[in-house]
């Protein structure tokens, strides 16, 4: 009867370990990787907006530097369809300030607004970068724990493998001495 009990006890930890391994694998795939994709997508969108702001600021700087008073250009009206446009007065510009609002302002004011907006976007990108790094660290930690569980399942002792062998032996000797003294 003791042999059968020992075999049943050995099966329980393996079953529990298998369940935990499956749970960690599912967590990595369904939660952490999805969170990483979301974080990276948000970073890319922010980087695109930053690049658009910088490009507009460069164009405004060009208009101010070259003292352009009127402008002939091509405007994208959607689906890669362009039409010619003539701007008789380039001293003012309409900027999308957010929430669907557009504000008309002089070029110098628009340049200053865009510089402030760039700083704001850079701050947001820095937060997203830290968030992405944290998710990557969480994935790395979960994979490490998964690896340790797989080592335990195969009979290893990963928490002892990284320790100094003499230290492990000293604890083993103490335990045997304690058992002898109390046993």
mmCIF file of C-alpha atoms in Angstrom, residues 27-38 135 139 143:
data_model
loop_
_atom_site.group_PDB
_atom_site.id
_atom_site.type_symbol
_atom_site.label_atom_id
_atom_site.label_comp_id
_atom_site.label_asym_id
_atom_site.label_seq_id
_atom_site.Cartn_x
_atom_site.Cartn_y
_atom_site.Cartn_z
ATOM 1 C CA UNK A 27 -0.651 33.929 -19.586
ATOM 2 C CA UNK A 28 2.417 34.719 -21.701
ATOM 3 C CA UNK A 29 0.552 34.231 -24.987
ATOM 4 C CA UNK A 30 -2.833 35.729 -24.106
ATOM 5 C CA UNK A 31 -1.888 38.561 -21.771
ATOM 6 C CA UNK A 32 1.759 39.570 -21.912
ATOM 7 C CA UNK A 33 2.332 39.281 -25.660
ATOM 8 C CA UNK A 34 -0.951 41.078 -26.387
ATOM 9 C CA UNK A 35 0.072 43.825 -23.964
ATOM 10 C CA UNK A 36 3.477 44.079 -25.671
ATOM 11 C CA UNK A 37 1.864 44.400 -29.125
ATOM 12 C CA UNK A 38 -0.491 47.080 -27.813
ATOM 13 C CA UNK A 135 6.212 44.303 -20.335
ATOM 14 C CA UNK A 139 7.724 38.274 -20.337
ATOM 15 C CA UNK A 143 9.730 32.596 -19.372
#
